[in-house]
Amino acid sequence: MENAQAPLNPSTTLEPQPWQQWAHQTKHLRLVSLLVKRELKVKYRGSVLGYIWSLLNPLLYMIVLSAVFSQLVRGIENYSLYVFTGILMWNMTAMSLNLGAVSIVNGGSLLRKVKLPAWIFPVSSTASSATNFFLSLAPYTLLALYFQAPVNANIAYFPLVLLCYMAFVQGLALLVAVANVFFRDVGHVLEPVLAIAFYATPIIYDPRLISLPHLVDMALRLNPFGFYVQGFRATLMGYGEVDIRLLATLLFCAVVSMGAGIWAYQKARLKIIYQL
Amino acid sequence: MNVVEIKKISVEYNVHEYRYTTFKEFVFQSLRGQAGSKTFAALKNVSLNIQSGESVALIGHNGSGKSTLLKTIAGVVPPTKGEVTSTGRIAPMIELGTGFDPELSGRENIALSCTVMGLSLAEVQEIEEEVVQFSELENFIDLPLKNYSSGMYARLGFACATAIKPDILIVDEVLSVGDSNFSRKCLHRISELREGGTTFILVSHDPSTVRNSCDRGVVLENGVVRFDGAIHDALQTHDEIMDRRYLQSLPETERSEILRVRLLEENKARAQNDNLPKIQCRHWIEAKGKLSSHLISGQAFAVHVEFSVSDCDRLQGSVNVGIGLNTPQGQRVGGINLEQSGKTIPTASLQEGQFQKVVFHFPDGISSLASGAYHLVVGILDSNESRILLPLEPVEISFQSEEDKENFDGDIISFKSLNVRPEMPGLR
């Protein structure tokens, strides 16, 4: 049987096709799952409430933010839930990028000793934050029921929106992870950038309900995070509509981000080990 | 079959005069035009083939590139030029406990570490119990690793790396950890793996480890292969290189002085060797008329020495025979020779090829000596020059003392038999 399967052209065995390389890489996914488990276990080990913290954290944020801003921001129905969806999305972004930025550098002790592809580290950071996100969907459901959110058929698009968003965040995480290998201050830069992005994204306000200077308004409208939070709210709590233009934008941003991440990774792949 | 093929590889590191690690520094240095870098070649045009089942030691001075070579074989460092192909599962023991996380339990770490080294879930479950047993950590395996002692940590790490039954086992200076019982267990495990066909690649500075566990040695110096062949010759080449480098590091005057002294010693030794007569010798201990290696205090025994000299004319005086008792560590406990007893064997009385017998009688045996293992050493000397003509292998003997109850552990002689007078001034 083995002979029958042997390729006629021997050069194909020497130069594996790209898809073969990718198939070969998927064997590392089991390690990714273990790394995610470790990340979450270590994060909550020693705290009394354990995993419940990951559920309580966005709730507490929501309570604080909605209490503070509900007086300033008016005209949004279900404002608490509006803030909550924003925070859920943002937590995933911030966690993924913060963990992702240092992931390859922290994984250096392993990369210097075992033959492993460096991508598994940013991928497990994003997978960890996605797991965290999934866990917080439980309290979200309870809240949505409590506030009687006008959930409609658009919720069917939620998996698609989520998938696009995960790909989008993954691309960015890959990018910052690779960049941080070569320039160790990326992590420091990331902090203020994320803080600015938090306010530039409609998490606690709705840009359509406030009048802004034209330039600022344009900038906010081009913020990809804004599209995704819009998508999350439209699907999860029936706030706004889901149309083909929105979905196409989400998909486009995801593809661009992933493309940039993979491009940077491929370009740096062989140099990473020398920098760790 | 070659399991590792290395074709003309070079590994070059960038050595920045001032290495930038942050974007800020990069910008400023680029503006000043200093971002250019020098390269340092850790390996230069190295070619090496390793066959399945071979055991190879990589030997070299610090910074010779042996660890880099090990890492390129493990696939961790891609070579700048050339090509490395390795087939089969590699267990890189560049450090013990690859992939361990101190926060996780021992069991979780087994899964993590073995997965890192490429095992599937089913394979991990299969070997888990074996790892626990081998590392002798049954009672601690569910505790977090941070509570382990360094010995326990090393045991678990070694057990993981060898349990995966690698085709190629790569070991970098990690066998010296743990207590002697465990390092013996490790060496046993490694020889088991080797018998099972595992290719073994070792980096170590310890010549005895290298000699015992490897057949082939590759000597590196400054990133270049200087020697590749039998382990004995490799170690010799390595010693020569180390010696040359040591001499080079010395100032000129000191170096020439050392070389001068060495030359003198070499000449002297050669002259002696040429002049030494050929001697054959056998020796044994008799107690109660029987061959024995067990002595009891107070019991008579005798040390018999028989020797023959083939070139009597090369003797420069009378022949002297000495015996001594050493601890296994080589500390002399006591000894005596013919001359001290006022006797000699004149050269004239020796006949070419005839065995001459010397017996040292101990009619009262030995007393005031602690029980334990000792070495009996015998030497044939030339009385005029005090040259040792033939140093002999020590005979292991055991001694049993009747005064044991009054003896402290570890004493060589009991002070009770000596004239010791304790005094306690001030106490009535």
PDB file of N, CA, C and O in Angstrom, chain B residues 284-347:
ATOM      1  N   TRP B 284      48.539 -11.489  47.337  1.00  0.00           N
ATOM      2  CA  TRP B 284      47.280 -11.935  47.935  1.00  0.00           C
ATOM      3  C   TRP B 284      47.403 -11.928  49.448  1.00  0.00           C
ATOM      4  O   TRP B 284      48.502 -11.762  49.988  1.00  0.00           O
ATOM      5  N   ILE B 285      46.295 -12.147  50.119  1.00  0.00           N
ATOM      6  CA  ILE B 285      46.287 -12.141  51.581  1.00  0.00           C
ATOM      7  C   ILE B 285      45.875 -13.536  52.066  1.00  0.00           C
ATOM      8  O   ILE B 285      44.936 -14.120  51.515  1.00  0.00           O
ATOM      9  N   GLU B 286      46.574 -14.008  53.061  1.00  0.00           N
ATOM     10  CA  GLU B 286      46.227 -15.297  53.642  1.00  0.00           C
ATOM     11  C   GLU B 286      45.882 -15.097  55.100  1.00  0.00           C
ATOM     12  O   GLU B 286      46.598 -14.410  55.842  1.00  0.00           O
ATOM     13  N   ALA B 287      44.801 -15.716  55.554  1.00  0.00           N
ATOM     14  CA  ALA B 287      44.452 -15.714  56.973  1.00  0.00           C
ATOM     15  C   ALA B 287      44.060 -17.140  57.326  1.00  0.00           C
ATOM     16  O   ALA B 287      43.271 -17.744  56.602  1.00  0.00           O
ATOM     17  N   LYS B 288      44.601 -17.646  58.408  1.00  0.00           N
ATOM     18  CA  LYS B 288      44.351 -19.035  58.848  1.00  0.00           C
ATOM     19  C   LYS B 288      44.635 -20.021  57.715  1.00  0.00           C
ATOM     20  O   LYS B 288      43.895 -20.964  57.471  1.00  0.00           O
ATOM     21  N   GLY B 289      45.687 -19.706  56.959  1.00  0.00           N
ATOM     22  CA  GLY B 289      46.093 -20.615  55.906  1.00  0.00           C
ATOM     23  C   GLY B 289      45.203 -20.606  54.680  1.00  0.00           C
ATOM     24  O   GLY B 289      45.375 -21.405  53.771  1.00  0.00           O
ATOM     25  N   LYS B 290      44.245 -19.673  54.640  1.00  0.00           N
ATOM     26  CA  LYS B 290      43.360 -19.613  53.482  1.00  0.00           C
ATOM     27  C   LYS B 290      43.443 -18.252  52.809  1.00  0.00           C
ATOM     28  O   LYS B 290      43.729 -17.250  53.471  1.00  0.00           O
ATOM     29  N   LEU B 291      43.122 -18.238  51.539  1.00  0.00           N
ATOM     30  CA  LEU B 291      43.045 -16.970  50.806  1.00  0.00           C
ATOM     31  C   LEU B 291      41.865 -16.176  51.363  1.00  0.00           C
ATOM     32  O   LEU B 291      40.782 -16.725  51.535  1.00  0.00           O
ATOM     33  N   SER B 292      42.080 -14.917  51.691  1.00  0.00           N
ATOM     34  CA  SER B 292      40.988 -14.190  52.333  1.00  0.00           C
ATOM     35  C   SER B 292      41.061 -12.710  51.994  1.00  0.00           C
ATOM     36  O   SER B 292      42.135 -12.161  51.756  1.00  0.00           O
ATOM     37  N   SER B 293      39.933 -12.066  51.973  1.00  0.00           N
ATOM     38  CA  SER B 293      39.949 -10.611  51.848  1.00  0.00           C
ATOM     39  C   SER B 293      39.171 -10.005  53.002  1.00  0.00           C
ATOM     40  O   SER B 293      38.821  -8.852  52.992  1.00  0.00           O
ATOM     41  N   HIS B 294      38.886 -10.845  53.983  1.00  0.00           N
ATOM     42  CA  HIS B 294      38.150 -10.367  55.149  1.00  0.00           C
ATOM     43  C   HIS B 294      39.019 -10.507  56.388  1.00  0.00           C
ATOM     44  O   HIS B 294      39.422 -11.612  56.751  1.00  0.00           O
ATOM     45  N   LEU B 295      39.337  -9.421  57.031  1.00  0.00           N
ATOM     46  CA  LEU B 295      40.218  -9.446  58.194  1.00  0.00           C
ATOM     47  C   LEU B 295      39.420  -9.133  59.447  1.00  0.00           C
ATOM     48  O   LEU B 295      38.501  -8.321  59.425  1.00  0.00           O
ATOM     49  N   ILE B 296      39.799  -9.797  60.520  1.00  0.00           N
ATOM     50  CA  ILE B 296      39.143  -9.549  61.800  1.00  0.00           C
ATOM     51  C   ILE B 296      40.208  -9.058  62.768  1.00  0.00           C
ATOM     52  O   ILE B 296      41.345  -9.550  62.755  1.00  0.00           O
ATOM     53  N   SER B 297      39.867  -8.104  63.602  1.00  0.00           N
ATOM     54  CA  SER B 297      40.883  -7.495  64.476  1.00  0.00           C
ATOM     55  C   SER B 297      41.496  -8.554  65.404  1.00  0.00           C
ATOM     56  O   SER B 297      40.803  -9.415  65.914  1.00  0.00           O
ATOM     57  N   GLY B 298      42.768  -8.467  65.542  1.00  0.00           N
ATOM     58  CA  GLY B 298      43.463  -9.393  66.416  1.00  0.00           C
ATOM     59  C   GLY B 298      43.772 -10.734  65.768  1.00  0.00           C
ATOM     60  O   GLY B 298      44.505 -11.535  66.336  1.00  0.00           O
ATOM     61  N   GLN B 299      43.264 -11.001  64.601  1.00  0.00           N
ATOM     62  CA  GLN B 299      43.471 -12.294  63.959  1.00  0.00           C
ATOM     63  C   GLN B 299      44.674 -12.231  63.022  1.00  0.00           C
ATOM     64  O   GLN B 299      44.786 -11.303  62.221  1.00  0.00           O
ATOM     65  N   ALA B 300      45.532 -13.236  63.106  1.00  0.00           N
ATOM     66  CA  ALA B 300      46.755 -13.219  62.314  1.00  0.00           C
ATOM     67  C   ALA B 300      46.453 -13.319  60.817  1.00  0.00           C
ATOM     68  O   ALA B 300      45.499 -13.989  60.412  1.00  0.00           O
ATOM     69  N   PHE B 301      47.257 -12.633  60.024  1.00  0.00           N
ATOM     70  CA  PHE B 301      47.163 -12.783  58.577  1.00  0.00           C
ATOM     71  C   PHE B 301      48.511 -12.449  57.970  1.00  0.00           C
ATOM     72  O   PHE B 301      49.417 -11.962  58.662  1.00  0.00           O
ATOM     73  N   ALA B 302      48.661 -12.733  56.690  1.00  0.00           N
ATOM     74  CA  ALA B 302      49.931 -12.427  56.033  1.00  0.00           C
ATOM     75  C   ALA B 302      49.660 -11.930  54.621  1.00  0.00           C
ATOM     76  O   ALA B 302      48.726 -12.385  53.969  1.00  0.00           O
ATOM     77  N   VAL B 303      50.480 -10.978  54.194  1.00  0.00           N
ATOM     78  CA  VAL B 303      50.377 -10.466  52.828  1.00  0.00           C
ATOM     79  C   VAL B 303      51.499 -11.088  52.006  1.00  0.00           C
ATOM     80  O   VAL B 303      52.671 -10.971  52.371  1.00  0.00           O
ATOM     81  N   HIS B 304      51.140 -11.795  50.959  1.00  0.00           N
ATOM     82  CA  HIS B 304      52.121 -12.458  50.114  1.00  0.00           C
ATOM     83  C   HIS B 304      52.327 -11.657  48.837  1.00  0.00           C
ATOM     84  O   HIS B 304      51.354 -11.258  48.212  1.00  0.00           O
ATOM     85  N   VAL B 305      53.590 -11.453  48.506  1.00  0.00           N
ATOM     86  CA  VAL B 305      53.904 -10.759  47.254  1.00  0.00           C
ATOM     87  C   VAL B 305      54.903 -11.605  46.494  1.00  0.00           C
ATOM     88  O   VAL B 305      55.911 -12.041  47.055  1.00  0.00           O
ATOM     89  N   GLU B 306      54.620 -11.908  45.239  1.00  0.00           N
ATOM     90  CA  GLU B 306      55.573 -12.637  44.404  1.00  0.00           C
ATOM     91  C   GLU B 306      55.866 -11.807  43.174  1.00  0.00           C
ATOM     92  O   GLU B 306      54.942 -11.291  42.555  1.00  0.00           O
ATOM     93  N   PHE B 307      57.143 -11.686  42.852  1.00  0.00           N
ATOM     94  CA  PHE B 307      57.452 -10.903  41.648  1.00  0.00           C
ATOM     95  C   PHE B 307      58.680 -11.476  40.951  1.00  0.00           C
ATOM     96  O   PHE B 307      59.501 -12.163  41.558  1.00  0.00           O
ATOM     97  N   SER B 308      58.745 -11.176  39.668  1.00  0.00           N
ATOM     98  CA  SER B 308      59.938 -11.576  38.902  1.00  0.00           C
ATOM     99  C   SER B 308      60.391 -10.393  38.075  1.00  0.00           C
ATOM    100  O   SER B 308      59.583  -9.579  37.630  1.00  0.00           O
ATOM    101  N   VAL B 309      61.695 -10.255  37.904  1.00  0.00           N
ATOM    102  CA  VAL B 309      62.269  -9.153  37.140  1.00  0.00           C
ATOM    103  C   VAL B 309      62.944  -9.724  35.902  1.00  0.00           C
ATOM    104  O   VAL B 309      63.701 -10.691  35.999  1.00  0.00           O
ATOM    105  N   SER B 310      62.615  -9.141  34.735  1.00  0.00           N
ATOM    106  CA  SER B 310      63.216  -9.712  33.525  1.00  0.00           C
ATOM    107  C   SER B 310      64.541  -9.048  33.135  1.00  0.00           C
ATOM    108  O   SER B 310      65.397  -9.674  32.545  1.00  0.00           O
ATOM    109  N   ASP B 311      64.703  -7.752  33.449  1.00  0.00           N
ATOM    110  CA  ASP B 311      65.956  -7.090  33.063  1.00  0.00           C
ATOM    111  C   ASP B 311      66.661  -6.603  34.317  1.00  0.00           C
ATOM    112  O   ASP B 311      66.582  -5.428  34.665  1.00  0.00           O
ATOM    113  N   CYS B 312      67.322  -7.543  35.005  1.00  0.00           N
ATOM    114  CA  CYS B 312      67.909  -7.190  36.300  1.00  0.00           C
ATOM    115  C   CYS B 312      68.969  -6.097  36.194  1.00  0.00           C
ATOM    116  O   CYS B 312      69.162  -5.310  37.120  1.00  0.00           O
ATOM    117  N   ASP B 313      69.625  -6.029  35.029  1.00  0.00           N
ATOM    118  CA  ASP B 313      70.703  -5.046  34.887  1.00  0.00           C
ATOM    119  C   ASP B 313      70.189  -3.621  34.911  1.00  0.00           C
ATOM    120  O   ASP B 313      70.951  -2.671  35.095  1.00  0.00           O
ATOM    121  N   ARG B 314      68.898  -3.467  34.702  1.00  0.00           N
ATOM    122  CA  ARG B 314      68.358  -2.101  34.715  1.00  0.00           C
ATOM    123  C   ARG B 314      68.048  -1.612  36.123  1.00  0.00           C
ATOM    124  O   ARG B 314      67.707  -0.458  36.321  1.00  0.00           O
ATOM    125  N   LEU B 315      68.098  -2.490  37.087  1.00  0.00           N
ATOM    126  CA  LEU B 315      67.871  -2.065  38.469  1.00  0.00           C
ATOM    127  C   LEU B 315      69.042  -1.238  38.937  1.00  0.00           C
ATOM    128  O   LEU B 315      70.182  -1.521  38.602  1.00  0.00           O
ATOM    129  N   GLN B 316      68.743  -0.207  39.708  1.00  0.00           N
ATOM    130  CA  GLN B 316      69.838   0.682  40.091  1.00  0.00           C
ATOM    131  C   GLN B 316      70.240   0.498  41.534  1.00  0.00           C
ATOM    132  O   GLN B 316      70.923   1.308  42.103  1.00  0.00           O
ATOM    133  N   GLY B 317      69.752  -0.529  42.192  1.00  0.00           N
ATOM    134  CA  GLY B 317      70.125  -0.773  43.581  1.00  0.00           C
ATOM    135  C   GLY B 317      69.427  -2.039  44.004  1.00  0.00           C
ATOM    136  O   GLY B 317      69.141  -2.883  43.171  1.00  0.00           O
ATOM    137  N   SER B 318      69.118  -2.116  45.259  1.00  0.00           N
ATOM    138  CA  SER B 318      68.360  -3.283  45.691  1.00  0.00           C
ATOM    139  C   SER B 318      66.871  -3.033  45.452  1.00  0.00           C
ATOM    140  O   SER B 318      66.441  -1.902  45.295  1.00  0.00           O
ATOM    141  N   VAL B 319      66.124  -4.114  45.465  1.00  0.00           N
ATOM    142  CA  VAL B 319      64.695  -3.996  45.243  1.00  0.00           C
ATOM    143  C   VAL B 319      63.987  -3.901  46.585  1.00  0.00           C
ATOM    144  O   VAL B 319      64.351  -4.580  47.537  1.00  0.00           O
ATOM    145  N   ASN B 320      63.043  -3.034  46.648  1.00  0.00           N
ATOM    146  CA  ASN B 320      62.288  -2.830  47.876  1.00  0.00           C
ATOM    147  C   ASN B 320      60.821  -3.128  47.594  1.00  0.00           C
ATOM    148  O   ASN B 320      60.304  -2.793  46.529  1.00  0.00           O
ATOM    149  N   VAL B 321      60.154  -3.768  48.547  1.00  0.00           N
ATOM    150  CA  VAL B 321      58.730  -4.059  48.382  1.00  0.00           C
ATOM    151  C   VAL B 321      57.973  -3.409  49.531  1.00  0.00           C
ATOM    152  O   VAL B 321      58.406  -3.517  50.690  1.00  0.00           O
ATOM    153  N   GLY B 322      56.927  -2.713  49.222  1.00  0.00           N
ATOM    154  CA  GLY B 322      56.149  -2.040  50.260  1.00  0.00           C
ATOM    155  C   GLY B 322      54.668  -2.388  50.178  1.00  0.00           C
ATOM    156  O   GLY B 322      54.147  -2.680  49.110  1.00  0.00           O
ATOM    157  N   ILE B 323      54.032  -2.400  51.337  1.00  0.00           N
ATOM    158  CA  ILE B 323      52.581  -2.557  51.334  1.00  0.00           C
ATOM    159  C   ILE B 323      51.974  -1.414  52.121  1.00  0.00           C
ATOM    160  O   ILE B 323      52.653  -0.805  52.971  1.00  0.00           O
ATOM    161  N   GLY B 324      50.741  -1.110  51.836  1.00  0.00           N
ATOM    162  CA  GLY B 324      50.071  -0.032  52.554  1.00  0.00           C
ATOM    163  C   GLY B 324      48.579  -0.284  52.608  1.00  0.00           C
ATOM    164  O   GLY B 324      48.029  -1.021  51.790  1.00  0.00           O
ATOM    165  N   LEU B 325      47.954   0.324  53.600  1.00  0.00           N
ATOM    166  CA  LEU B 325      46.507   0.208  53.731  1.00  0.00           C
ATOM    167  C   LEU B 325      45.912   1.594  53.496  1.00  0.00           C
ATOM    168  O   LEU B 325      46.311   2.558  54.147  1.00  0.00           O
ATOM    169  N   ASN B 326      44.997   1.678  52.550  1.00  0.00           N
ATOM    170  CA  ASN B 326      44.365   2.958  52.243  1.00  0.00           C
ATOM    171  C   ASN B 326      42.876   2.866  52.499  1.00  0.00           C
ATOM    172  O   ASN B 326      42.296   1.779  52.415  1.00  0.00           O
ATOM    173  N   THR B 327      42.249   4.025  52.728  1.00  0.00           N
ATOM    174  CA  THR B 327      40.791   4.055  52.682  1.00  0.00           C
ATOM    175  C   THR B 327      40.402   4.043  51.213  1.00  0.00           C
ATOM    176  O   THR B 327      41.231   4.349  50.352  1.00  0.00           O
ATOM    177  N   PRO B 328      39.162   3.692  50.899  1.00  0.00           N
ATOM    178  CA  PRO B 328      38.772   3.681  49.475  1.00  0.00           C
ATOM    179  C   PRO B 328      38.956   5.051  48.818  1.00  0.00           C
ATOM    180  O   PRO B 328      39.066   5.156  47.610  1.00  0.00           O
ATOM    181  N   GLN B 329      38.994   6.108  49.620  1.00  0.00           N
ATOM    182  CA  GLN B 329      39.194   7.439  49.045  1.00  0.00           C
ATOM    183  C   GLN B 329      40.668   7.725  48.776  1.00  0.00           C
ATOM    184  O   GLN B 329      41.015   8.761  48.238  1.00  0.00           O
ATOM    185  N   GLY B 330      41.531   6.791  49.169  1.00  0.00           N
ATOM    186  CA  GLY B 330      42.950   6.970  48.870  1.00  0.00           C
ATOM    187  C   GLY B 330      43.753   7.539  50.016  1.00  0.00           C
ATOM    188  O   GLY B 330      44.938   7.811  49.882  1.00  0.00           O
ATOM    189  N   GLN B 331      43.122   7.727  51.166  1.00  0.00           N
ATOM    190  CA  GLN B 331      43.842   8.241  52.326  1.00  0.00           C
ATOM    191  C   GLN B 331      44.659   7.102  52.937  1.00  0.00           C
ATOM    192  O   GLN B 331      44.128   6.041  53.223  1.00  0.00           O
ATOM    193  N   ARG B 332      45.957   7.343  53.135  1.00  0.00           N
ATOM    194  CA  ARG B 332      46.817   6.292  53.680  1.00  0.00           C
ATOM    195  C   ARG B 332      46.513   6.099  55.159  1.00  0.00           C
ATOM    196  O   ARG B 332      46.477   7.063  55.929  1.00  0.00           O
ATOM    197  N   VAL B 333      46.268   4.857  55.579  1.00  0.00           N
ATOM    198  CA  VAL B 333      46.059   4.565  56.992  1.00  0.00           C
ATOM    199  C   VAL B 333      47.381   4.134  57.615  1.00  0.00           C
ATOM    200  O   VAL B 333      47.746   4.565  58.697  1.00  0.00           O
ATOM    201  N   GLY B 334      48.088   3.278  56.911  1.00  0.00           N
ATOM    202  CA  GLY B 334      49.379   2.843  57.429  1.00  0.00           C
ATOM    203  C   GLY B 334      50.115   2.049  56.373  1.00  0.00           C
ATOM    204  O   GLY B 334      49.530   1.678  55.355  1.00  0.00           O
ATOM    205  N   GLY B 335      51.401   1.819  56.587  1.00  0.00           N
ATOM    206  CA  GLY B 335      52.139   1.043  55.603  1.00  0.00           C
ATOM    207  C   GLY B 335      53.535   0.706  56.096  1.00  0.00           C
ATOM    208  O   GLY B 335      54.012   1.258  57.099  1.00  0.00           O
ATOM    209  N   ILE B 336      54.159  -0.188  55.386  1.00  0.00           N
ATOM    210  CA  ILE B 336      55.529  -0.574  55.755  1.00  0.00           C
ATOM    211  C   ILE B 336      56.227  -1.127  54.524  1.00  0.00           C
ATOM    212  O   ILE B 336      55.552  -1.631  53.607  1.00  0.00           O
ATOM    213  N   ASN B 337      57.579  -0.997  54.484  1.00  0.00           N
ATOM    214  CA  ASN B 337      58.300  -1.662  53.407  1.00  0.00           C
ATOM    215  C   ASN B 337      59.520  -2.382  53.955  1.00  0.00           C
ATOM    216  O   ASN B 337      59.839  -2.274  55.148  1.00  0.00           O
ATOM    217  N   LEU B 338      60.129  -3.143  53.088  1.00  0.00           N
ATOM    218  CA  LEU B 338      61.235  -3.990  53.529  1.00  0.00           C
ATOM    219  C   LEU B 338      62.347  -3.179  54.171  1.00  0.00           C
ATOM    220  O   LEU B 338      62.873  -3.546  55.226  1.00  0.00           O
ATOM    221  N   GLU B 339      62.695  -2.071  53.563  1.00  0.00           N
ATOM    222  CA  GLU B 339      63.810  -1.272  54.047  1.00  0.00           C
ATOM    223  C   GLU B 339      63.570  -0.775  55.458  1.00  0.00           C
ATOM    224  O   GLU B 339      64.476  -0.768  56.296  1.00  0.00           O
ATOM    225  N   GLN B 340      62.294  -0.365  55.701  1.00  0.00           N
ATOM    226  CA  GLN B 340      61.943   0.111  57.044  1.00  0.00           C
ATOM    227  C   GLN B 340      62.126  -1.007  58.067  1.00  0.00           C
ATOM    228  O   GLN B 340      62.422  -0.753  59.232  1.00  0.00           O
ATOM    229  N   SER B 341      61.914  -2.258  57.628  1.00  0.00           N
ATOM    230  CA  SER B 341      62.096  -3.392  58.531  1.00  0.00           C
ATOM    231  C   SER B 341      63.546  -3.858  58.550  1.00  0.00           C
ATOM    232  O   SER B 341      63.864  -4.895  59.131  1.00  0.00           O
ATOM    233  N   GLY B 342      64.411  -3.134  57.874  1.00  0.00           N
ATOM    234  CA  GLY B 342      65.829  -3.453  57.884  1.00  0.00           C
ATOM    235  C   GLY B 342      66.216  -4.606  56.987  1.00  0.00           C
ATOM    236  O   GLY B 342      67.197  -5.293  57.242  1.00  0.00           O
ATOM    237  N   LYS B 343      65.446  -4.842  55.947  1.00  0.00           N
ATOM    238  CA  LYS B 343      65.772  -5.936  55.042  1.00  0.00           C
ATOM    239  C   LYS B 343      65.866  -5.407  53.611  1.00  0.00           C
ATOM    240  O   LYS B 343      65.222  -4.423  53.264  1.00  0.00           O
ATOM    241  N   THR B 344      66.648  -6.107  52.800  1.00  0.00           N
ATOM    242  CA  THR B 344      66.709  -5.735  51.389  1.00  0.00           C
ATOM    243  C   THR B 344      66.817  -7.003  50.556  1.00  0.00           C
ATOM    244  O   THR B 344      67.148  -8.062  51.058  1.00  0.00           O
ATOM    245  N   ILE B 345      66.498  -6.845  49.278  1.00  0.00           N
ATOM    246  CA  ILE B 345      66.724  -7.941  48.340  1.00  0.00           C
ATOM    247  C   ILE B 345      67.840  -7.496  47.412  1.00  0.00           C
ATOM    248  O   ILE B 345      67.603  -6.662  46.532  1.00  0.00           O
ATOM    249  N   PRO B 346      69.069  -7.970  47.588  1.00  0.00           N
ATOM    250  CA  PRO B 346      70.149  -7.536  46.706  1.00  0.00           C
ATOM    251  C   PRO B 346      69.886  -8.000  45.283  1.00  0.00           C
ATOM    252  O   PRO B 346      69.334  -9.089  45.060  1.00  0.00           O
ATOM    253  N   THR B 347      70.256  -7.160  44.344  1.00  0.00           N
ATOM    254  CA  THR B 347      70.006  -7.464  42.939  1.00  0.00           C
ATOM    255  C   THR B 347      70.654  -8.789  42.539  1.00  0.00           C
ATOM    256  O   THR B 347      70.101  -9.541  41.748  1.00  0.00           O
TER     257      THR B 347
END
